[in-house]
mmCIF file of C-alpha atoms in Angstrom:
data_model
loop_
_atom_site.group_PDB
_atom_site.id
_atom_site.type_symbol
_atom_site.label_atom_id
_atom_site.label_comp_id
_atom_site.label_asym_id
_atom_site.label_seq_id
_atom_site.Cartn_x
_atom_site.Cartn_y
_atom_site.Cartn_z
ATOM 1 C CA MET A 1 99.178 86.802 77.928
ATOM 2 C CA GLN A 2 102.455 88.469 77.124
ATOM 3 C CA THR A 3 104.563 89.491 80.107
ATOM 4 C CA LEU A 4 104.524 93.219 80.806
ATOM 5 C CA ALA A 5 107.941 94.398 79.685
ATOM 6 C CA TYR A 6 108.096 97.823 81.232
ATOM 7 C CA LEU A 7 106.613 99.514 84.257
ATOM 8 C CA VAL A 8 105.725 103.160 83.844
ATOM 9 C CA VAL A 9 106.101 104.726 87.262
ATOM 10 C CA ILE A 10 103.686 107.559 87.924
ATOM 11 C CA ILE A 11 104.310 109.814 90.887
ATOM 12 C CA PRO A 12 101.221 111.960 91.515
ATOM 13 C CA LEU A 13 103.246 114.423 93.562
ATOM 14 C CA VAL A 14 105.284 115.329 90.500
ATOM 15 C CA ALA A 15 102.535 117.184 88.723
ATOM 16 C CA PHE A 16 104.232 120.457 87.977
ATOM 17 C CA SER A 17 104.966 121.839 84.553
ATOM 18 C CA GLY A 18 108.348 120.919 83.189
ATOM 19 C CA ALA A 19 108.904 118.085 85.685
ATOM 20 C CA LEU A 20 111.560 115.547 84.840
ATOM 21 C CA ALA A 21 110.249 112.211 83.677
ATOM 22 C CA VAL A 22 110.811 109.361 86.074
ATOM 23 C CA VAL A 23 113.225 106.849 84.596
ATOM 24 C CA LEU A 24 111.475 103.736 83.291
ATOM 25 C CA PHE A 25 112.802 100.382 84.330
ATOM 26 C CA ASP A 26 112.468 96.846 83.026
ATOM 27 C CA ILE A 27 110.546 94.409 85.238
ATOM 28 C CA SER A 28 110.500 91.479 82.827
ATOM 29 C CA ASN A 29 113.015 89.624 84.996
ATOM 30 C CA ILE A 30 111.560 90.601 88.375
ATOM 31 C CA HIS A 31 110.385 87.563 90.364
ATOM 32 C CA SER A 32 110.126 88.826 93.939
ATOM 33 C CA ALA A 33 109.030 91.836 95.959
ATOM 34 C CA ARG A 34 112.606 92.202 97.196
ATOM 35 C CA GLN A 35 113.933 92.533 93.646
ATOM 36 C CA LEU A 36 111.237 95.050 92.782
ATOM 37 C CA THR A 37 111.986 97.096 95.912
ATOM 38 C CA LYS A 38 115.696 97.176 95.090
ATOM 39 C CA LEU A 39 115.069 98.307 91.507
ATOM 40 C CA TRP A 40 112.484 100.861 92.645
ATOM 41 C CA THR A 41 114.938 102.321 95.165
ATOM 42 C CA HIS A 42 117.612 102.619 92.489
ATOM 43 C CA ASN A 43 115.118 104.308 90.180
ATOM 44 C CA ILE A 44 114.094 106.873 92.785
ATOM 45 C CA GLN A 45 117.729 107.611 93.596
ATOM 46 C CA SER A 46 118.388 108.259 89.907
ATOM 47 C CA TYR A 47 115.341 110.506 89.810
ATOM 48 C CA ASN A 48 116.538 112.511 92.801
ATOM 49 C CA VAL A 49 119.985 112.913 91.241
ATOM 50 C CA SER A 50 118.291 114.319 88.135
ATOM 51 C CA LEU A 51 116.237 116.738 90.217
ATOM 52 C CA HIS A 52 119.383 117.779 92.080
ATOM 53 C CA ARG A 53 121.224 118.535 88.850
ATOM 54 C CA LYS A 54 118.324 120.479 87.414
ATOM 55 C CA TYR A 55 117.184 122.583 90.344
ATOM 56 C CA VAL A 56 120.041 122.961 92.809
ATOM 57 C CA THR A 57 122.394 124.480 90.274
ATOM 58 C CA ARG A 58 120.181 127.069 88.614
ATOM 59 C CA PRO A 59 119.107 130.555 89.847
ATOM 60 C CA ILE A 60 116.581 130.246 92.652
ATOM 61 C CA TRP A 61 114.333 132.992 91.257
ATOM 62 C CA GLU A 62 113.503 130.741 88.322
ATOM 63 C CA ASP A 63 111.678 128.394 90.694
ATOM 64 C CA VAL A 64 110.307 130.687 93.412
ATOM 65 C CA SER A 65 107.545 133.236 92.974
ATOM 66 C CA VAL A 66 105.188 135.224 95.194
ATOM 67 C CA TRP A 67 101.482 135.487 94.411
ATOM 68 C CA CYS A 68 99.415 138.101 96.219
ATOM 69 C CA PHE A 69 95.681 138.508 96.473
ATOM 70 C CA ASN A 70 94.187 141.543 94.822
ATOM 71 C CA ARG A 71 90.557 142.233 95.653
ATOM 72 C CA LYS A 72 90.132 144.201 92.447
ATOM 73 C CA SER A 73 90.770 141.141 90.293
ATOM 74 C CA GLU A 74 89.574 138.649 92.937
ATOM 75 C CA LYS A 75 92.472 136.312 92.261
ATOM 76 C CA PHE A 76 96.112 135.836 93.193
ATOM 77 C CA ARG A 77 98.512 137.715 90.974
ATOM 78 C CA PRO A 78 102.270 137.217 90.646
ATOM 79 C CA THR A 79 104.588 139.920 91.929
ATOM 80 C CA LEU A 80 107.686 140.585 89.915
ATOM 81 C CA ASN A 81 110.982 141.710 91.384
ATOM 82 C CA ASP A 82 110.056 145.246 90.534
ATOM 83 C CA VAL A 83 109.026 147.947 92.993
ATOM 84 C CA HIS A 84 106.582 149.422 90.485
ATOM 85 C CA ASP A 85 104.883 146.038 90.162
ATOM 86 C CA PHE A 86 104.342 145.853 93.931
ATOM 87 C CA GLY A 87 102.044 148.848 93.755
ATOM 88 C CA GLU A 88 99.770 147.024 91.326
ATOM 89 C CA VAL A 89 99.384 143.950 93.502
ATOM 90 C CA LEU A 90 100.024 145.090 97.091
ATOM 91 C CA ARG A 91 98.483 147.895 99.093
ATOM 92 C CA HIS A 92 101.082 150.321 100.441
ATOM 93 C CA ASN A 93 101.720 150.773 104.159
ATOM 94 C CA ARG A 94 99.798 147.638 105.101
ATOM 95 C CA SER A 95 100.837 144.673 107.205
ATOM 96 C CA THR A 96 101.507 141.677 104.991
ATOM 97 C CA ALA A 97 101.275 137.913 105.543
ATOM 98 C CA LEU A 98 103.145 135.451 103.329
ATOM 99 C CA PHE A 99 102.122 131.779 103.427
ATOM 100 C CA VAL A 100 104.820 129.268 102.445
ATOM 101 C CA HIS A 101 103.530 125.841 101.441
ATOM 102 C CA GLY A 102 105.189 122.693 102.717
ATOM 103 C CA TRP A 103 107.550 120.141 101.252
ATOM 104 C CA LEU A 104 105.625 117.797 98.906
ATOM 105 C CA GLN A 105 102.755 120.306 98.940
ATOM 106 C CA ARG A 106 101.314 122.531 96.222
ATOM 107 C CA LYS A 107 101.248 126.324 96.148
ATOM 108 C CA THR A 108 97.453 126.126 96.594
ATOM 109 C CA GLN A 109 97.824 124.556 100.063
ATOM 110 C CA PHE A 110 96.606 127.739 101.771
ATOM 111 C CA ALA A 111 94.960 129.471 98.792
ATOM 112 C CA ASP A 112 91.230 129.036 99.426
ATOM 113 C CA ASP A 113 91.448 129.876 103.116
ATOM 114 C CA VAL A 114 93.689 132.876 102.536
ATOM 115 C CA LYS A 115 91.387 134.209 99.838
ATOM 116 C CA ARG A 116 88.383 133.937 102.174
ATOM 117 C CA LEU A 117 90.337 135.740 104.884
ATOM 118 C CA ALA A 118 91.461 138.473 102.495
ATOM 119 C CA LEU A 119 87.924 139.134 101.289
ATOM 120 C CA ALA A 120 86.700 139.513 104.869
ATOM 121 C CA LEU A 121 89.620 141.474 106.348
ATOM 122 C CA THR A 122 90.857 144.063 103.900
ATOM 123 C CA ASP A 123 93.402 145.848 106.050
ATOM 124 C CA ARG A 124 96.290 143.455 105.179
ATOM 125 C CA ASN A 125 98.074 142.059 102.149
ATOM 126 C CA TYR A 126 98.005 138.279 101.758
ATOM 127 C CA CYS A 127 100.479 136.368 99.596
ATOM 128 C CA LEU A 128 101.423 132.793 98.714
ATOM 129 C CA VAL A 129 105.054 131.806 98.194
ATOM 130 C CA ASP A 130 105.330 129.220 95.422
ATOM 131 C CA PHE A 131 108.318 126.881 95.116
ATOM 132 C CA GLU A 132 106.307 123.934 93.822
ATOM 133 C CA THR A 133 108.923 122.817 91.311
ATOM 134 C CA LEU A 134 111.407 122.367 94.163
ATOM 135 C CA ALA A 135 109.039 120.709 96.632
ATOM 136 C CA HIS A 136 109.713 117.176 95.397
ATOM 137 C CA VAL A 137 113.466 117.054 95.762
ATOM 138 C CA LYS A 138 114.641 114.590 98.427
ATOM 139 C CA LEU A 139 114.018 116.048 101.889
ATOM 140 C CA GLU A 140 117.654 116.033 102.975
ATOM 141 C CA THR A 141 118.712 117.777 99.767
ATOM 142 C CA PHE A 142 115.904 120.298 100.206
ATOM 143 C CA ALA A 143 116.886 121.027 103.805
ATOM 144 C CA ASP A 144 120.603 121.310 103.061
ATOM 145 C CA GLU A 145 120.716 123.110 99.736
ATOM 146 C CA LEU A 146 117.367 124.543 98.641
ATOM 147 C CA SER A 147 115.758 125.762 101.865
ATOM 148 C CA PRO A 148 118.616 128.215 102.655
ATOM 149 C CA ARG A 149 118.439 129.618 99.121
ATOM 150 C CA ILE A 150 114.662 130.029 99.243
ATOM 151 C CA ALA A 151 114.978 131.667 102.678
ATOM 152 C CA THR A 152 117.529 134.132 101.305
ATOM 153 C CA TYR A 153 115.258 134.945 98.366
ATOM 154 C CA LEU A 154 112.296 135.396 100.703
ATOM 155 C CA ALA A 155 114.282 137.659 103.018
ATOM 156 C CA GLY A 156 115.232 139.799 100.019
ATOM 157 C CA PHE A 157 111.597 140.005 98.952
ATOM 158 C CA VAL A 158 110.527 141.105 102.436
ATOM 159 C CA GLN A 159 113.281 143.696 102.547
ATOM 160 C CA SER A 160 112.208 145.121 99.192
ATOM 161 C CA LEU A 161 108.684 145.717 100.519
ATOM 162 C CA SER A 162 110.075 148.648 102.497
ATOM 163 C CA ALA A 163 110.006 150.578 99.234
ATOM 164 C CA ILE A 164 106.194 150.694 99.444
ATOM 165 C CA GLY A 165 106.020 151.429 103.149
ATOM 166 C CA ILE A 166 105.987 147.842 104.441
ATOM 167 C CA PRO A 167 108.981 147.320 106.760
ATOM 168 C CA PRO A 168 109.896 143.811 108.009
ATOM 169 C CA GLU A 169 108.232 144.623 111.338
ATOM 170 C CA GLN A 170 104.860 144.586 109.523
ATOM 171 C CA VAL A 171 105.425 141.223 107.833
ATOM 172 C CA THR A 172 104.316 137.768 109.005
ATOM 173 C CA LEU A 173 105.749 134.576 107.506
ATOM 174 C CA ILE A 174 103.906 131.259 107.870
ATOM 175 C CA GLY A 175 105.459 127.862 107.104
ATOM 176 C CA GLU A 176 104.876 124.218 107.978
ATOM 177 C CA GLY A 177 107.174 121.270 108.596
ATOM 178 C CA VAL A 178 110.525 121.977 106.991
ATOM 179 C CA THR A 179 109.308 125.372 105.733
ATOM 180 C CA ALA A 180 108.587 126.416 109.330
ATOM 181 C CA HIS A 181 112.370 126.384 109.702
ATOM 182 C CA LEU A 182 112.741 128.038 106.290
ATOM 183 C CA VAL A 183 110.692 131.088 107.326
ATOM 184 C CA GLY A 184 112.617 131.182 110.598
ATOM 185 C CA HIS A 185 115.865 131.261 108.630
ATOM 186 C CA ALA A 186 114.494 134.154 106.560
ATOM 187 C CA GLY A 187 113.804 135.973 109.817
ATOM 188 C CA HIS A 188 117.337 135.224 110.989
ATOM 189 C CA ILE A 189 118.746 136.750 107.791
ATOM 190 C CA LEU A 190 116.665 139.864 108.504
ATOM 191 C CA GLY A 191 118.179 140.116 111.961
ATOM 192 C CA GLY A 192 115.003 139.121 113.802
ATOM 193 C CA ARG A 193 113.180 142.244 112.632
ATOM 194 C CA LEU A 194 110.196 140.355 111.182
ATOM 195 C CA GLY A 195 106.955 141.189 112.894
ATOM 196 C CA SER A 196 106.058 137.550 113.400
ATOM 197 C CA VAL A 197 106.691 134.001 112.301
ATOM 198 C CA ILE A 198 104.139 131.202 112.546
ATOM 199 C CA GLY A 199 105.574 127.681 112.417
ATOM 200 C CA LEU A 200 103.204 124.744 111.957
ATOM 201 C CA ASP A 201 104.613 121.518 113.429
ATOM 202 C CA PRO A 202 108.257 122.322 112.599
ATOM 203 C CA LEU A 203 110.185 119.292 111.416
ATOM 204 C CA GLY A 204 112.116 117.530 114.192
ATOM 205 C CA PRO A 205 114.509 115.276 112.198
ATOM 206 C CA PHE A 206 117.515 117.175 110.811
ATOM 207 C CA TYR A 207 116.740 120.204 113.005
ATOM 208 C CA THR A 208 116.117 119.421 116.675
ATOM 209 C CA VAL A 209 116.406 115.628 117.028
ATOM 210 C CA GLY A 210 118.564 112.892 115.581
ATOM 211 C CA PRO A 211 122.078 112.866 114.130
ATOM 212 C CA ASN A 212 123.613 115.419 111.758
ATOM 213 C CA LEU A 213 121.631 118.411 113.007
ATOM 214 C CA ARG A 214 121.635 121.559 110.879
ATOM 215 C CA SER A 215 123.204 124.744 112.150
ATOM 216 C CA THR A 216 121.053 126.642 114.639
ATOM 217 C CA ARG A 217 120.766 129.535 112.218
ATOM 218 C CA PHE A 218 118.666 127.268 109.982
ATOM 219 C CA THR A 219 116.400 126.189 112.860
ATOM 220 C CA LEU A 220 113.333 128.144 113.941
ATOM 221 C CA ASP A 221 113.756 129.854 117.310
ATOM 222 C CA PRO A 222 112.378 132.888 119.198
ATOM 223 C CA SER A 223 115.126 135.193 117.909
ATOM 224 C CA ASP A 224 113.866 134.921 114.314
ATOM 225 C CA ALA A 225 111.080 137.501 114.759
ATOM 226 C CA LEU A 226 109.641 139.906 117.264
ATOM 227 C CA PHE A 227 106.981 137.261 117.936
ATOM 228 C CA VAL A 228 107.245 133.553 117.093
ATOM 229 C CA GLN A 229 104.152 131.378 117.366
ATOM 230 C CA VAL A 230 104.613 127.616 116.954
ATOM 231 C CA TRP A 231 102.008 124.855 116.663
ATOM 232 C CA TYR A 232 102.685 121.172 117.445
ATOM 233 C CA SER A 233 100.862 117.987 116.425
ATOM 234 C CA SER A 234 103.356 115.124 115.909
ATOM 235 C CA ILE A 235 105.905 115.376 118.717
ATOM 236 C CA GLY A 236 108.133 112.325 118.836
ATOM 237 C CA GLN A 237 107.661 111.507 115.166
ATOM 238 C CA LEU A 238 107.951 114.105 112.390
ATOM 239 C CA GLY A 239 107.436 117.120 114.624
ATOM 240 C CA SER A 240 109.919 118.798 116.922
ATOM 241 C CA PRO A 241 109.761 117.904 120.625
ATOM 242 C CA VAL A 242 111.624 121.113 121.492
ATOM 243 C CA PRO A 243 109.602 124.304 122.224
ATOM 244 C CA LEU A 244 110.657 126.777 119.538
ATOM 245 C CA GLY A 245 108.452 129.838 119.993
ATOM 246 C CA HIS A 246 107.497 132.644 122.310
ATOM 247 C CA GLN A 247 104.008 131.157 122.167
ATOM 248 C CA ASN A 248 103.707 127.373 121.774
ATOM 249 C CA ILE A 249 100.322 125.868 120.883
ATOM 250 C CA TYR A 250 99.894 122.144 121.475
ATOM 251 C CA VAL A 251 97.019 120.538 119.569
ATOM 252 C CA ASN A 252 95.772 117.607 121.647
ATOM 253 C CA GLY A 253 99.018 117.842 123.567
ATOM 254 C CA GLY A 254 100.952 118.070 120.296
ATOM 255 C CA LEU A 255 101.259 114.306 120.438
ATOM 256 C CA HIS A 256 101.227 111.631 117.773
ATOM 257 C CA PRO A 257 98.881 110.075 116.879
ATOM 258 C CA GLN A 258 96.243 112.800 116.702
ATOM 259 C CA PRO A 259 92.696 111.578 117.491
ATOM 260 C CA TYR A 260 91.573 112.579 113.985
ATOM 261 C CA CYS A 261 94.034 110.032 112.592
ATOM 262 C CA ALA A 262 92.423 107.077 114.362
ATOM 263 C CA CYS A 263 91.494 105.417 111.056
ATOM 264 C CA PHE A 264 95.160 105.362 110.013
ATOM 265 C CA VAL A 265 96.203 104.043 113.417
ATOM 266 C CA LYS A 266 93.694 101.213 113.151
ATOM 267 C CA ALA A 267 94.817 100.282 109.640
ATOM 268 C CA PHE A 268 98.579 100.815 109.814
ATOM 269 C CA GLY A 269 99.651 101.334 113.428
ATOM 270 C CA THR A 270 101.294 104.379 114.991
ATOM 271 C CA ALA A 271 104.743 103.839 113.441
ATOM 272 C CA ASN A 272 103.546 103.866 109.822
ATOM 273 C CA LEU A 273 104.537 106.900 107.749
ATOM 274 C CA LEU A 274 100.931 107.494 106.628
ATOM 275 C CA THR A 275 99.839 107.754 110.257
ATOM 276 C CA GLN A 276 102.749 110.055 111.053
ATOM 277 C CA LEU A 277 101.944 112.292 108.075
ATOM 278 C CA CYS A 278 98.304 112.437 109.158
ATOM 279 C CA SER A 279 99.301 113.800 112.572
ATOM 280 C CA HIS A 280 101.938 116.097 111.050
ATOM 281 C CA TYR A 281 99.543 117.705 108.552
ATOM 282 C CA PHE A 282 96.562 117.776 110.898
ATOM 283 C CA VAL A 283 97.857 120.929 112.566
ATOM 284 C CA VAL A 284 97.728 122.656 109.177
ATOM 285 C CA GLU A 285 94.011 121.872 108.891
ATOM 286 C CA VAL A 286 93.379 123.191 112.395
ATOM 287 C CA PHE A 287 95.362 126.344 111.665
ATOM 288 C CA LYS A 288 93.539 126.908 108.377
ATOM 289 C CA ALA A 289 90.253 126.718 110.254
ATOM 290 C CA THR A 290 91.388 129.733 112.260
ATOM 291 C CA LEU A 291 91.694 131.708 109.010
ATOM 292 C CA ASP A 292 87.904 131.826 108.962
ATOM 293 C CA PRO A 293 87.154 135.347 110.254
ATOM 294 C CA ASP A 294 84.193 133.972 112.220
ATOM 295 C CA ILE A 295 86.404 131.684 114.291
ATOM 296 C CA VAL A 296 88.255 133.012 117.318
ATOM 297 C CA LEU A 297 90.744 130.486 118.627
ATOM 298 C CA LEU A 298 90.766 130.218 122.402
ATOM 299 C CA ALA A 299 93.341 128.037 124.098
ATOM 300 C CA THR A 300 94.277 127.288 127.668
ATOM 301 C CA LYS A 301 97.597 128.518 128.988
ATOM 302 C CA CYS A 302 99.048 125.913 131.293
ATOM 303 C CA LEU A 303 102.270 124.635 132.803
ATOM 304 C CA SER A 304 102.065 121.295 130.984
ATOM 305 C CA TYR A 305 99.690 118.973 129.136
ATOM 306 C CA LYS A 306 99.493 116.833 132.273
ATOM 307 C CA HIS A 307 98.301 119.848 134.249
ATOM 308 C CA PHE A 308 95.902 120.744 131.428
ATOM 309 C CA LEU A 309 94.252 117.307 131.460
ATOM 310 C CA ALA A 310 93.985 117.441 135.241
ATOM 311 C CA GLY A 311 92.391 120.901 135.157
ATOM 312 C CA ARG A 312 95.227 122.398 137.165
ATOM 313 C CA CYS A 313 95.860 125.519 135.083
ATOM 314 C CA GLU A 314 96.124 128.344 137.592
ATOM 315 C CA ILE A 315 95.916 131.314 135.243
ATOM 316 C CA GLN A 316 93.062 132.648 133.133
ATOM 317 C CA PRO A 317 91.557 129.499 131.535
ATOM 318 C CA LYS A 318 91.107 130.848 128.001
ATOM 319 C CA ALA A 319 93.214 133.213 125.920
ATOM 320 C CA ARG A 320 93.244 134.342 122.303
ATOM 321 C CA VAL A 321 96.104 132.859 120.321
ATOM 322 C CA ASP A 322 95.337 134.205 116.854
ATOM 323 C CA GLY A 323 98.378 136.478 116.716
ATOM 324 C CA SER A 324 96.492 139.634 117.697
ATOM 325 C CA GLU A 325 97.903 139.270 121.181
ATOM 326 C CA SER A 326 101.448 138.225 121.877
ATOM 327 C CA GLU A 327 101.113 136.527 125.248
ATOM 328 C CA MET A 328 104.005 134.153 125.768
ATOM 329 C CA GLY A 329 103.906 130.638 127.148
ATOM 330 C CA ASN A 330 102.482 127.198 126.384
ATOM 331 C CA PHE A 331 98.866 126.837 125.275
ATOM 332 C CA TYR A 332 96.714 123.745 124.818
ATOM 333 C CA ILE A 333 93.651 123.059 122.693
ATOM 334 C CA GLU A 334 91.564 119.969 122.070
ATOM 335 C CA THR A 335 89.864 119.360 118.758
ATOM 336 C CA ASN A 336 86.766 117.715 117.389
ATOM 337 C CA CYS A 337 86.996 114.986 114.768
ATOM 338 C CA GLN A 338 85.031 116.927 112.165
ATOM 339 C CA PRO A 339 85.930 120.172 110.346
ATOM 340 C CA PRO A 340 86.512 122.870 111.446
ATOM 341 C CA PHE A 341 87.864 120.749 114.336
ATOM 342 C CA LEU A 342 87.862 123.511 116.937
ATOM 343 C CA ASN A 343 85.642 123.224 120.003
#
């Protein structure tokens, strides 16, 4: 059998229209895993350089769009940077929630759950922020160069909603991982006038732990909105160990590994990236379950997770933490292992 001369590298994450092709490389002279790893690393670095050249240097509005749900057409429709267009897609004088998908995620990350919520509760506008073509740039490049530009664009979009009677105080921004900090930065640009920010397991590395931390203005904190709610599920790994909100919700203590990820722990161990990603993204699944109008999330306010486990929470045992009430403090919930996860 003839030796395979070329390896075509397929990256499933790069599935967007107009994506750059990954550079092919010759493996005919590869005789060890170490050689293959070295060549693969070089190939990915070349790919990231190409992405950097293509996306970091061109106008951000070419790669970011906002899609809002319109019950008349029963689908998400794009909003143009035109006040007249807003009236076709958004209802005037209504509170508005914008969901920002995560790094390496697709714009549809929240779509089905948001659509179900919008059909049940018609008194708000619901939108998805799409930057899918930028979501596959190397994380450090995204955090340093693209996230601030997307945040600035998003802040401008929110500000423009005032033209149809939707001031920043009536807007909620939701982000996860690195985009939890992105929506916080947008709130910072708006002077903290956003109604609320919801951060789902904000990224710890680059922001709150480790070397070369970003400026505090890029990091989610309580000053970014009138009310900041933060969820935690991978403290000590990908998630931030630092409380960042007025209201902090710890899923199973916010600790890695999450019980749901037991299969990954058994197969790979707690330090493996797949296990870490499972815990990191698990909070998104729990949060999306709360978008079901029939689910009311009740959590226990407590001094610490240790006190919670010991049953030593002195205040009212259960409280709503769905954003309708802005009680401050630390809250704890435990989950089931099957969807919708909430007890």
